[in-house]
XYZ file of C-alpha atoms in Angstrom:
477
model
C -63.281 73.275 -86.803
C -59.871 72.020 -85.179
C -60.912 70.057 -81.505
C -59.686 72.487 -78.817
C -57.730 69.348 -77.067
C -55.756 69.794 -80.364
C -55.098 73.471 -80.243
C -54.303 72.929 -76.451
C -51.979 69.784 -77.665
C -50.343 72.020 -80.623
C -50.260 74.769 -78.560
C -47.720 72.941 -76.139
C -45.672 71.401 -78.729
C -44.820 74.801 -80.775
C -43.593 76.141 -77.110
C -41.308 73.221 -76.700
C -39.813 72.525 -80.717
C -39.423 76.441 -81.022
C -37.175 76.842 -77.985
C -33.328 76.578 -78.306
C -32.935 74.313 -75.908
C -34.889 71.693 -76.941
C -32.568 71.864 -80.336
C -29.693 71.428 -78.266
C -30.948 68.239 -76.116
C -32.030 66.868 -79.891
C -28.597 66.939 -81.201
C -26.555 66.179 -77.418
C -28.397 63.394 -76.279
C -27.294 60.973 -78.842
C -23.875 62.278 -78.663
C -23.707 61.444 -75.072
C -25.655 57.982 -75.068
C -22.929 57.597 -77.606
C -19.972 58.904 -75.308
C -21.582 56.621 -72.189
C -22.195 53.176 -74.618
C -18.764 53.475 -76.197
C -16.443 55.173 -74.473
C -16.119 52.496 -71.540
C -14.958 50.024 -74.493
C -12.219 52.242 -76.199
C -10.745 53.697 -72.820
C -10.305 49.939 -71.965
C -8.745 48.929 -75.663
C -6.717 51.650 -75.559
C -5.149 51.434 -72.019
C -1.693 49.295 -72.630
C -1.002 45.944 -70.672
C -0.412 46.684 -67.696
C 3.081 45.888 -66.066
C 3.445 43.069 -63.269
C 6.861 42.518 -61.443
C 7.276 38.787 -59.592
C 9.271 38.676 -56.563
C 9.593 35.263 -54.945
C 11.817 33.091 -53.107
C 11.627 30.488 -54.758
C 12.039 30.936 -59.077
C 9.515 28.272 -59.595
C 6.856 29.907 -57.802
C 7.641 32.780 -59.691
C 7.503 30.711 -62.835
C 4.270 29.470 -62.337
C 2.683 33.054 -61.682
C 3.744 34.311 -64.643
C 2.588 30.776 -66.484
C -0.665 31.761 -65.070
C -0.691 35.243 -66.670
C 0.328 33.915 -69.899
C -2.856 31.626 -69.035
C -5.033 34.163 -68.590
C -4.247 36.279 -70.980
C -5.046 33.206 -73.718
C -7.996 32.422 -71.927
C -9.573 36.225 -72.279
C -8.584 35.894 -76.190
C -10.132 33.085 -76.653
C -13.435 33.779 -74.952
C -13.413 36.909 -77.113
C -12.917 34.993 -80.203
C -15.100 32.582 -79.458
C -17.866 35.373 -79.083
C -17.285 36.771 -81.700
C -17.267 33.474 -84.210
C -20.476 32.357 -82.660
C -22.281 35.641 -84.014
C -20.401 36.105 -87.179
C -19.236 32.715 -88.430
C -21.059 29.852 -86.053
C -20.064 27.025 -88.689
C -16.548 27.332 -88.489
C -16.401 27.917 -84.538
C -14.772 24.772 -83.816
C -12.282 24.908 -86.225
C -10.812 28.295 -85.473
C -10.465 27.877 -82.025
C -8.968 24.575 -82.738
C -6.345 26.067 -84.442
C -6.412 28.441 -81.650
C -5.397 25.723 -79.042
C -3.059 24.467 -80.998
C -0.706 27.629 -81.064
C 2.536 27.797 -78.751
C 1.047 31.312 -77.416
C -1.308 33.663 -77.432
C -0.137 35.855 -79.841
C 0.722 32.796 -82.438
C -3.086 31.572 -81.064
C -4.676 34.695 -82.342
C -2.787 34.782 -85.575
C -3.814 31.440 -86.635
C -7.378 31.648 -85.806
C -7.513 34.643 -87.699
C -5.887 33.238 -90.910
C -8.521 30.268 -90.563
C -11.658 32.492 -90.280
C -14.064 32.723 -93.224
C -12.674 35.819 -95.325
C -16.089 37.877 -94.394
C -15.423 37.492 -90.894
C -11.606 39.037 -90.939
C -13.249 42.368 -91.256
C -13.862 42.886 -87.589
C -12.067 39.898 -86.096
C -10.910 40.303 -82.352
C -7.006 41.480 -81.588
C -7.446 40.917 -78.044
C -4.304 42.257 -76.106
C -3.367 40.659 -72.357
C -4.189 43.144 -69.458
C -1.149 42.373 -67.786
C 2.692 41.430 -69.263
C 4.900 40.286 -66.255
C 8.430 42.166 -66.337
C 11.182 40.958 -64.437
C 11.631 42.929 -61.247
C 13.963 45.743 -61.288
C 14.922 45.020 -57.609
C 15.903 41.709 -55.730
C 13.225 42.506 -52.900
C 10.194 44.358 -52.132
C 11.989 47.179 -50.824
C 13.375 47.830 -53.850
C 10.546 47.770 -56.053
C 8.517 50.238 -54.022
C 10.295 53.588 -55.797
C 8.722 51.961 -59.231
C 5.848 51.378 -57.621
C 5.336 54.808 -56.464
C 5.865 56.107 -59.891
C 9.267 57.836 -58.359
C 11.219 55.644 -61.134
C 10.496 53.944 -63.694
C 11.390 50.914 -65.772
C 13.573 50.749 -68.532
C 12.003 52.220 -71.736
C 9.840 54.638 -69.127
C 7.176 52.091 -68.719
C 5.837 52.331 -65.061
C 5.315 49.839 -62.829
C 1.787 48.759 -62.457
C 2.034 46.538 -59.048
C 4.600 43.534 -57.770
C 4.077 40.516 -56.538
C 5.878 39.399 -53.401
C 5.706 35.590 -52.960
C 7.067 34.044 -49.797
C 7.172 30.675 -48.074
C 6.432 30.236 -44.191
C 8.013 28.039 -41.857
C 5.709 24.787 -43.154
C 5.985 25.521 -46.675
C 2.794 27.576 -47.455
C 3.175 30.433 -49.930
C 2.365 33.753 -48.642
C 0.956 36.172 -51.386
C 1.542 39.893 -51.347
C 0.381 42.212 -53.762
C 2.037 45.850 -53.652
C 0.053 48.346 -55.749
C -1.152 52.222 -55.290
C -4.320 51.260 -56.897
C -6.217 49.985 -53.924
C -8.925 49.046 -55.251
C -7.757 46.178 -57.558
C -6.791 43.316 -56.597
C -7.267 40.503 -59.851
C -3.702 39.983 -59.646
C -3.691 38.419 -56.693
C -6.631 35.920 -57.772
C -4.538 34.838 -60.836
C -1.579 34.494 -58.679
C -3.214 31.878 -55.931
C -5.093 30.001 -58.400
C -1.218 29.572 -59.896
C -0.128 28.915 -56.259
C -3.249 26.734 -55.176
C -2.297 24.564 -57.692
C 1.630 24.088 -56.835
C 0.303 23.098 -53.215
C -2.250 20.284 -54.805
C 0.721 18.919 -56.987
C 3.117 18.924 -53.819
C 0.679 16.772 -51.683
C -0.049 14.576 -54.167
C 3.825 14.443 -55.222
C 4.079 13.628 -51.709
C 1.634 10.374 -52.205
C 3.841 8.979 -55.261
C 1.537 10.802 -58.225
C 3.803 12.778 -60.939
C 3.625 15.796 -61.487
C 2.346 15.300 -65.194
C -0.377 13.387 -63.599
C -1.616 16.017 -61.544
C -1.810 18.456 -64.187
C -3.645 15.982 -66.312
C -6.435 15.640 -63.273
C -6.552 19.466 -62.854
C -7.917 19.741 -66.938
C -10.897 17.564 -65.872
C -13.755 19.434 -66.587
C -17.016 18.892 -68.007
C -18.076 20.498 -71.245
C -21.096 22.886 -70.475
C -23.778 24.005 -72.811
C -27.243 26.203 -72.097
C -29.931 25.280 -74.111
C -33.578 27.248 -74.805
C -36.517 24.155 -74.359
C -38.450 26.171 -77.084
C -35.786 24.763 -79.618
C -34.439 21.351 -79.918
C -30.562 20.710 -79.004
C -28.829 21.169 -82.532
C -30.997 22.987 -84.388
C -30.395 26.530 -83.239
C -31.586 25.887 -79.664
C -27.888 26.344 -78.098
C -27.710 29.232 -75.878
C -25.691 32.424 -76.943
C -24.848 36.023 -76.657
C -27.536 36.394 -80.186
C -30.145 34.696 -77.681
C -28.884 37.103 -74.459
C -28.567 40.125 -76.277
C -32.771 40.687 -76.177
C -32.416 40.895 -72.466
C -29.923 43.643 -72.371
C -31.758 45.639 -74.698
C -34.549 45.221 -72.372
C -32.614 46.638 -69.615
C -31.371 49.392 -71.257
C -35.085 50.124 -73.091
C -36.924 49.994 -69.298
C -33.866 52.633 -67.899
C -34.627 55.047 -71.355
C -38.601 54.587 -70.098
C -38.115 55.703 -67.202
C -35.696 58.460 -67.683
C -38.427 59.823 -70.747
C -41.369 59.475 -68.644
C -39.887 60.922 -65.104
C -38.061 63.624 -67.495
C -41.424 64.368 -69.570
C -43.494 64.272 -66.799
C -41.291 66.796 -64.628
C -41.565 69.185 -67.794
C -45.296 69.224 -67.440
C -45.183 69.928 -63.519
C -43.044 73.164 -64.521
C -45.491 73.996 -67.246
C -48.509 74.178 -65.187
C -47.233 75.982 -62.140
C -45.551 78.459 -64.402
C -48.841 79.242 -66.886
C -50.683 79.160 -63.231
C -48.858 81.623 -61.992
C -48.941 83.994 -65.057
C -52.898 83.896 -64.917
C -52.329 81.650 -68.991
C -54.534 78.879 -67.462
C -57.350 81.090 -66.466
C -57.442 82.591 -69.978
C -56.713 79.298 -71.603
C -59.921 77.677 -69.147
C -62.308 80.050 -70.667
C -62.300 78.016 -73.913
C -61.575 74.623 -73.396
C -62.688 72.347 -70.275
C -59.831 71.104 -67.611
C -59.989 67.585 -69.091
C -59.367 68.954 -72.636
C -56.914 71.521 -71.275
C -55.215 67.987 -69.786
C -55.189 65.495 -72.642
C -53.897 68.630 -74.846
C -50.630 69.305 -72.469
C -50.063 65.518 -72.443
C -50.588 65.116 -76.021
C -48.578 67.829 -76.698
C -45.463 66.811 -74.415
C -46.011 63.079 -75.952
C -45.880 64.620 -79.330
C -42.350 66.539 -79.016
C -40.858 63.336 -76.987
C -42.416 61.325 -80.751
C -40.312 63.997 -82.220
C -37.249 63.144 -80.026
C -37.858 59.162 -80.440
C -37.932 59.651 -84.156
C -35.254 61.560 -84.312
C -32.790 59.512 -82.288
C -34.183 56.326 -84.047
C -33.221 57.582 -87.387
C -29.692 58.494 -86.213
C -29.841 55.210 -84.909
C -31.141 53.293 -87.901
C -29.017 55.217 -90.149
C -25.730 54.262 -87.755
C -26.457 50.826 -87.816
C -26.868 50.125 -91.294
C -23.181 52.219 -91.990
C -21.706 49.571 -89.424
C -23.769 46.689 -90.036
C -20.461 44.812 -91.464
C -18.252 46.350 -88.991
C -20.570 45.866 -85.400
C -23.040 43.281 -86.603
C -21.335 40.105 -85.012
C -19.782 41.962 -82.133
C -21.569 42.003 -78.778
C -22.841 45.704 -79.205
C -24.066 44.791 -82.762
C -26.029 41.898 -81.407
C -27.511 43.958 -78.927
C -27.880 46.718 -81.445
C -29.878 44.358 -83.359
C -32.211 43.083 -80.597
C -33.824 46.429 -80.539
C -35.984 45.796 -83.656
C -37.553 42.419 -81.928
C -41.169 43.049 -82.587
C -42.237 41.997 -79.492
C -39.726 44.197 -77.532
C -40.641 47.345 -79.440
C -44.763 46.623 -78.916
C -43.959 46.190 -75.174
C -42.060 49.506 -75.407
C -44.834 51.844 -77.205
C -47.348 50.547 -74.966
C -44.860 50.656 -71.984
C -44.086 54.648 -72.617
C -47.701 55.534 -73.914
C -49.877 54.357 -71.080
C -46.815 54.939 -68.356
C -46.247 58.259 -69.857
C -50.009 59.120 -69.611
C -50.227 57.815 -66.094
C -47.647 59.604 -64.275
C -47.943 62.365 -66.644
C -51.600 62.880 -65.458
C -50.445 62.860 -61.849
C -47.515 65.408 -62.172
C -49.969 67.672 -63.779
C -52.703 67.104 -61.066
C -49.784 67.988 -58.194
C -48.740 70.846 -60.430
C -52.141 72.448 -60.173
C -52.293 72.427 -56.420
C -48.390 74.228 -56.187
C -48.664 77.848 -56.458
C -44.368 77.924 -56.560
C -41.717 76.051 -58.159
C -40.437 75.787 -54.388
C -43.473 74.631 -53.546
C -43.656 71.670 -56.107
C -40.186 70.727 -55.669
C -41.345 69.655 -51.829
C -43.383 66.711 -53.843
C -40.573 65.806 -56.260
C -39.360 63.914 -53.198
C -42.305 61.435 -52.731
C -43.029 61.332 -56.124
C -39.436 60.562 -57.394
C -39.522 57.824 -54.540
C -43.107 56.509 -56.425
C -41.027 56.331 -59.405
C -38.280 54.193 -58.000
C -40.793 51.445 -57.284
C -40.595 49.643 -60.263
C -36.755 50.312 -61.062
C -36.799 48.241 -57.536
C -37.648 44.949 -59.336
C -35.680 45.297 -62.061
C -32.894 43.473 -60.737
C -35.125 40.376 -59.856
C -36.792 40.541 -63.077
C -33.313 40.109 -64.871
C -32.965 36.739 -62.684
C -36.144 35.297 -63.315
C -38.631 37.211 -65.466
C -41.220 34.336 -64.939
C -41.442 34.175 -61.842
C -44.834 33.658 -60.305
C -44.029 37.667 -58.309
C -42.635 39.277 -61.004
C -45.407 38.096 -63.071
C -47.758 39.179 -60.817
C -46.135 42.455 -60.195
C -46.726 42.990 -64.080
C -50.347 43.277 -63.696
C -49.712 46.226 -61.482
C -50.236 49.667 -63.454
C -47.447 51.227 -61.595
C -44.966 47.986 -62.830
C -46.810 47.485 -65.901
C -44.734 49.426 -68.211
C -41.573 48.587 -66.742
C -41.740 44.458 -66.194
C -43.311 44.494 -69.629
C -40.684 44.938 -71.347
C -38.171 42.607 -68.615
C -40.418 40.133 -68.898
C -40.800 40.040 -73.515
C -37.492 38.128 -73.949
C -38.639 35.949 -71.924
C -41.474 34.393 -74.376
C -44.044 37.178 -72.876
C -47.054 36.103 -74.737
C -48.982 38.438 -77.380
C -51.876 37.739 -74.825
C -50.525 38.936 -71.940
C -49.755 41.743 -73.530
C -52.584 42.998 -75.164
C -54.105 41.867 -71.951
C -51.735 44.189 -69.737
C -52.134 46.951 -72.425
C -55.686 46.890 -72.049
C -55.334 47.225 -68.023
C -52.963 50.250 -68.264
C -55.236 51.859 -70.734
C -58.424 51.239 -68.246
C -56.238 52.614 -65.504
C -55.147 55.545 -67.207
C -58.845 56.312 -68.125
C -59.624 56.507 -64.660
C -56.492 58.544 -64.169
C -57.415 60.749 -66.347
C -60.846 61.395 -65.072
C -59.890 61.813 -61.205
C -56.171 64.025 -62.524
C -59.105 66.519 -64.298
C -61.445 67.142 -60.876
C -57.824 67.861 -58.979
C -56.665 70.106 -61.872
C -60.089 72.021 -61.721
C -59.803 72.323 -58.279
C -56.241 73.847 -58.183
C -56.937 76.119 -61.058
C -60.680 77.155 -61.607
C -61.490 77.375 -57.766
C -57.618 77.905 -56.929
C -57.651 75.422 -54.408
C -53.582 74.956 -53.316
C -51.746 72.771 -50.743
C -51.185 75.530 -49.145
C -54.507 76.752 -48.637
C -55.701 73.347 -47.294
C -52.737 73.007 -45.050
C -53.869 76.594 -43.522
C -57.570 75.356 -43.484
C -56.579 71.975 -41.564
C -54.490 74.433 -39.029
C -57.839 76.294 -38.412
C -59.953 73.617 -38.132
């Protein structure tokens, strides 16, 4: 004979699987999580450089800004090569971007560090393009360039006019930096411009105390070479850290905002459940057969069972995905990331993360549920319970800083954090003990959940107890 918390749990999941809707979030969601991770990266690759008029007073101020954009623009390629090389071809890193350095520009740099890259890693190599190209100005002054800023004209060829540069010297020889633009909110050009500018004014006051020019340039390269190593390796034997050894903690991040988004979503679909079957008199029939604690572990194992089915799903599309693209996204930043998600000890802190977190605050948003007689009515807790919610999210931002830190990993032992700073705190060399240990706690607390969610939900629906109904007794009283 089948257990009636398993008619009450299959009972749940047949209403949710057989509805059209949940067919349609099946197939959406991973076209928009798709859309969202993506999209971001191809509107940026396929926007064109943008175009940068100079202005000046003086031509080798203006000289020097655009030196500095050429700069800049080799700088970005080469950080993006260098990325890139250090996931897909470590061993000859050095060489490449030797090459790279080597090259007259940043177009010739590019070229030659692709020709010296291991044949397997051509597939995918970087063709970084500059965000900016500087243009000569179309007007002798500012006043001039404003119609082309305004998108009223336009340069030759139709390009428009992204912003200008007007560069002017005061009375004691200071440059004065003015950046003309309709997008307000940017502003990088003007960064790139008086670092360019900073450095004219260092080689001018040292000029000024007998040191060349060349000299000054040669003391502005001094820099130290920095590395970040992990102490649980030694230094040259894989201990050197990179984006392979960062990626875990992104997929953290991004696994703890899925968590929460599946639990609060989940656990707002079982609110709406109960109040509707209380209101159409199901749950009185339905409590004629099966106890409130059996009629509660079947909703929330039926609920956990379609979200399995979502999980599954999406993990195959996933899976299957990955493996098409392995060659294509496997050294890139997204394929490293991609590729953190199978980290054993990431995915045991997630299953344990959504299966006691999802019982937990599923348990509660069925107890509230029982005591709401309306959808209005229910909708009046959302607010504090949404808040309850947003707890954890709270120390998610601290927990990226420091995940070991002696209140974050005290915060972890809380059952409302647990499931969250879990899986924050895995890349961090969370210990198989700790959790098995936190595992344990949530499961304890969710037992006692449990237990306490079933005396509210036979109050609200056997003896039809509402917050309502005590509100109106408390007025009496």
């Amino acid at each position: 004979m089948t257990p009636p918390v398993i008619l009450v749990a299959r009972r749940e999941y047949l209403a949710y699987v057989t509805a059209w809707g949940f067919w349609l979030s099946l197939i959406t969601a991973p076209l928009l999580f798709a859309a969202m991770l993506f999209a971001p990266v191809l509107l940026v690759r396929a926007e064109p450089p943008r175009a940068l008029a100079i202005v000046a007073e003086r031509a080798e101020d203006a000289a020097l800004v655009a030196a500095a954009f050429e700069a800049d623009a080799r700088a970005a390629a080469r950080a993006e090569i260098k990325l890139y090389l250090d996931a897909a071809a470590p061993e000859s890193a050095s060489a490449v971007l030797t090459a790279f350095d080597a090259a007259p520009d940043a177009q010739a740099a590019i070229a030659a560090a692709r020709a010296l890259s291991p044949r397997q890693a051509r597939a995918a190599f970087p063709s970084p393009s500059p965000r900016y190209f500087v243009v000569p100005a179309p007007a002798p002054a500012i006043e001039g360039v404003k119609p082309y800023l305004s998108g009223a004209r336009a340069l030759a060829g139709g390009q428009a006019l992204f912003g200008a540069l007007n560069i002017r010297r005061d009375a004691s020889g200071i440059p004065l930096i003015e950046y003309w633009s309709v997008n307000l909110q940017h502003d990088e050009p003007t960064e790139i411009a008086r670092r360019a500018l900073r450095l004219a004014m260092q080689r001018e006051a040292l000029a000024a105390q007998g040191i060349a020019a060349a000299e000054a340039d040669r003391l502005e390269q001094f820099q130290p070479n920095v590395a970040q190593y992990d102490p649980r390796h030694s230094a040259g034997a894989g201990g050197e850290v990179t984006m392979r050894q960062r990626a875990p903690f992104y997929a953290a991040i991004g696994l703890a905002l899925v968590l929460w988004t599946v639990v609060f979503s989940v656990a707002n679909m079982l609110l709406s459940g109960v109040i509707e079957e209380k209101s159409n008199k199901i749950l009185d029939t339905l409590l004629t057969s099966v106890t409130p604690l059996e009629m509660l572990m079947g909703k929330l194992m039926g609920v956990a069972a379609v979200s399995a089915t979502l999980f599954l799903f999406w993990g195959a599309i996933g899976a299957g995905l990955a493996s098409l693209a392995s060659d294509s996204l496997g050294a890139s930043l997204i394929g490293q990331i991609a590729a953190a998600f199978a980290d054993p000890r990431l995915m045991l802190a997630f299953a344990v993360g959504f299966i006691t977190g999802y019982l937990m605050f599923g348990a509660i948003f069925l107890a509230l549920g029982s005591l709401c007689d309306s959808i209005q009515e229910a909708q009046t807790l959302l607010g504090p319970v949404t808040i309850l919610l947003m707890l954890p999210m709270l120390l998610i931002g601290p927990a990226i800083d420091n995940p070991n830190s002696p209140i974050i990993a005290a915060a972890s032992w809380f059952p409302l954090f647990t499931p969250f700073l879990m899986l924050m705190r895995a890349p961090a060399g969370l210990s198989w003990g700790e959790i098995a240990g936190q595992g344990a706690l949530m499961l304890a607390s969710v037992a006692v959940l449990l237990l306490l969610a079933a005396r509210v939900f036979r109050a609200g629906v056997v003896n039809q107890i509402s917050l309502a109904s005590l509100f109106r007794r408390k007025r009496r009283g």
